[in-house]
Short mmCIF file of C-alpha atoms in Angstrom, two decimals:
data_model
loop_
_atom_site.label_atom_id
_atom_site.label_comp_id
_atom_site.label_asym_id
_atom_site.label_seq_id
_atom_site.Cartn_x
_atom_site.Cartn_y
_atom_site.Cartn_z
CA MET W 1 -59.49 156.53 -175.98
CA SER W 2 -61.96 157.43 -178.64
CA GLU W 3 -64.57 159.28 -176.60
CA MET W 4 -64.75 162.76 -178.04
CA SER W 5 -66.31 165.78 -176.33
CA ASN W 6 -69.28 167.61 -177.83
CA TYR W 7 -66.99 170.62 -178.30
CA LEU W 8 -64.52 168.69 -180.46
CA GLU W 9 -67.20 166.75 -182.35
CA ASN W 10 -68.89 170.01 -183.37
CA GLY W 11 -65.59 171.70 -184.24
CA LEU W 12 -64.44 168.85 -186.48
CA LEU W 13 -67.82 168.41 -188.18
CA ASN W 14 -67.99 172.13 -188.92
CA ALA W 15 -64.40 172.14 -190.25
CA VAL W 16 -64.78 169.07 -192.46
CA LEU W 17 -68.38 169.40 -193.66
CA ARG W 18 -69.09 173.13 -193.53
CA ASN W 19 -65.69 174.69 -194.31
CA THR W 20 -65.77 176.45 -190.94
CA SER W 21 -62.37 177.02 -189.42
CA TYR W 22 -61.31 175.04 -186.33
CA THR W 23 -58.24 176.21 -184.43
CA SER W 24 -56.17 173.41 -182.96
CA PRO W 25 -54.80 173.99 -179.47
CA THR W 26 -51.17 175.06 -179.22
CA THR W 27 -50.70 172.71 -176.26
CA VAL W 28 -52.77 169.73 -175.14
CA TYR W 29 -53.11 169.11 -171.39
CA VAL W 30 -53.98 165.98 -169.42
CA GLY W 31 -56.55 166.36 -166.66
CA LEU W 32 -57.48 163.80 -164.00
CA TYR W 33 -61.08 163.22 -162.90
CA THR W 34 -62.78 161.48 -159.99
CA THR W 35 -66.01 161.13 -162.00
CA ASP W 36 -66.74 160.66 -165.70
CA PRO W 37 -66.46 164.01 -167.51
CA GLY W 38 -68.72 162.77 -170.31
CA GLU W 39 -69.12 164.57 -173.62
CA GLY W 40 -70.11 167.81 -171.88
CA ASN W 41 -67.17 167.90 -169.42
CA THR W 42 -69.50 167.71 -166.42
CA GLY W 43 -67.34 165.37 -164.31
CA THR W 44 -65.29 166.31 -161.27
CA GLU W 45 -61.70 167.23 -162.09
CA CYS W 46 -59.14 167.11 -159.30
CA THR W 47 -58.36 170.41 -157.58
CA GLY W 48 -55.99 171.64 -154.89
CA SER W 49 -53.32 169.72 -152.98
CA GLY W 50 -50.68 170.34 -155.64
CA TYR W 51 -52.83 169.22 -158.59
CA ALA W 52 -52.43 170.92 -161.95
CA ARG W 53 -52.99 169.71 -165.50
CA LYS W 54 -49.86 168.62 -167.34
CA SER W 55 -48.96 169.15 -170.98
CA ALA W 56 -48.68 166.17 -173.30
CA THR W 57 -46.96 165.63 -176.63
CA PHE W 58 -48.13 163.16 -179.24
CA GLY W 59 -46.38 161.41 -182.10
CA SER W 60 -47.67 161.26 -185.65
CA PRO W 61 -50.81 159.17 -186.09
CA SER W 62 -50.67 155.76 -187.70
CA ASN W 63 -53.77 153.89 -188.88
CA GLY W 64 -56.03 156.29 -186.98
CA VAL W 65 -54.14 156.00 -183.67
CA CYS W 66 -52.00 158.62 -181.94
CA THR W 67 -50.11 158.06 -178.65
CA ASN W 68 -48.23 160.28 -176.23
CA SER W 69 -44.57 160.44 -177.21
CA ALA W 70 -43.24 161.31 -173.75
CA SER W 71 -44.29 160.50 -170.21
CA VAL W 72 -46.78 162.77 -168.44
CA GLU W 73 -45.96 163.08 -164.75
CA PHE W 74 -48.03 165.06 -162.28
CA ASP W 75 -46.46 166.85 -159.32
CA GLN W 76 -46.38 165.10 -155.97
CA ALA W 77 -49.75 165.37 -154.22
CA THR W 78 -49.67 167.50 -151.07
CA GLY W 79 -53.02 166.07 -149.94
CA SER W 80 -55.71 163.72 -151.18
CA TRP W 81 -56.87 164.06 -154.80
CA GLY W 82 -59.46 161.32 -154.32
CA THR W 83 -59.83 158.24 -156.50
CA ILE W 84 -58.87 158.93 -160.10
CA SER W 85 -61.24 157.07 -162.42
CA HIS W 86 -61.05 159.11 -165.66
CA MET W 87 -58.69 161.29 -167.63
CA GLY W 88 -59.22 163.90 -170.29
CA LEU W 89 -57.27 165.85 -172.87
CA LEU W 90 -57.99 169.56 -172.74
CA ASP W 91 -56.97 172.64 -174.71
CA ALA W 92 -55.92 174.87 -171.80
CA ILE W 93 -53.99 174.63 -168.53
CA THR W 94 -57.11 175.88 -166.67
CA SER W 95 -60.72 176.08 -167.80
CA GLY W 96 -60.72 175.63 -171.58
CA ASN W 97 -62.40 172.82 -173.49
CA LEU W 98 -62.37 169.06 -173.09
CA LEU W 99 -61.26 167.34 -176.29
CA PHE W 100 -61.12 163.60 -175.50
CA TYR W 101 -61.85 161.60 -172.36
CA THR W 102 -61.87 158.01 -171.12
CA ASN W 103 -61.93 155.90 -168.00
CA ILE W 104 -58.66 154.76 -166.47
CA THR W 105 -58.34 150.98 -166.62
CA THR W 106 -57.61 150.68 -162.89
CA SER W 107 -58.80 153.52 -160.66
CA LYS W 108 -56.10 154.90 -158.38
CA THR W 109 -56.53 156.69 -155.06
CA ILE W 110 -54.02 159.55 -154.78
CA GLU W 111 -52.96 160.52 -151.26
CA SER W 112 -50.37 162.98 -149.97
CA GLY W 113 -46.91 162.07 -151.31
CA ASP W 114 -48.21 160.10 -154.32
CA ILE W 115 -47.17 160.87 -157.90
CA PHE W 116 -49.45 159.98 -160.81
CA LYS W 117 -47.75 159.21 -164.13
CA PHE W 118 -48.59 158.06 -167.65
CA ALA W 119 -45.59 156.47 -169.39
CA ALA W 120 -44.88 157.25 -173.04
CA GLY W 121 -47.39 155.35 -175.16
CA ASP W 122 -49.93 154.95 -172.32
CA ILE W 123 -52.32 157.59 -173.69
CA SER W 124 -53.77 156.40 -176.97
CA VAL W 125 -56.32 158.33 -179.04
CA THR W 126 -58.15 156.39 -181.75
CA LEU W 127 -60.48 157.67 -184.42
CA ALA W 128 -62.54 154.89 -185.91
#
């Protein structure tokens, strides 16, 4: 994933080129979307039926790539979440700012009883 949100693009450009401070999030969360969030985070994030963003940890970057160092497993759905087509990395458990986003290679419909999971190494962020 290399799609960066407008929020993060502006924060990094200001920090690097204008010596304006950017505060990194203490925790990064994974959010699931049924539509493309795009750079402005205008997509439809899942809600209700046991859905909540999950925290993610990342290893040290290598050659401009950073991957999740542990699995990210969502709680069992208690109802339909819809068809998950995109995911995003955000800086808060609720609300907050979208940092990165991308489509999921194979969309997945989540129904009651399903568990959505990213294995360690499945989430890859690339700066090119």
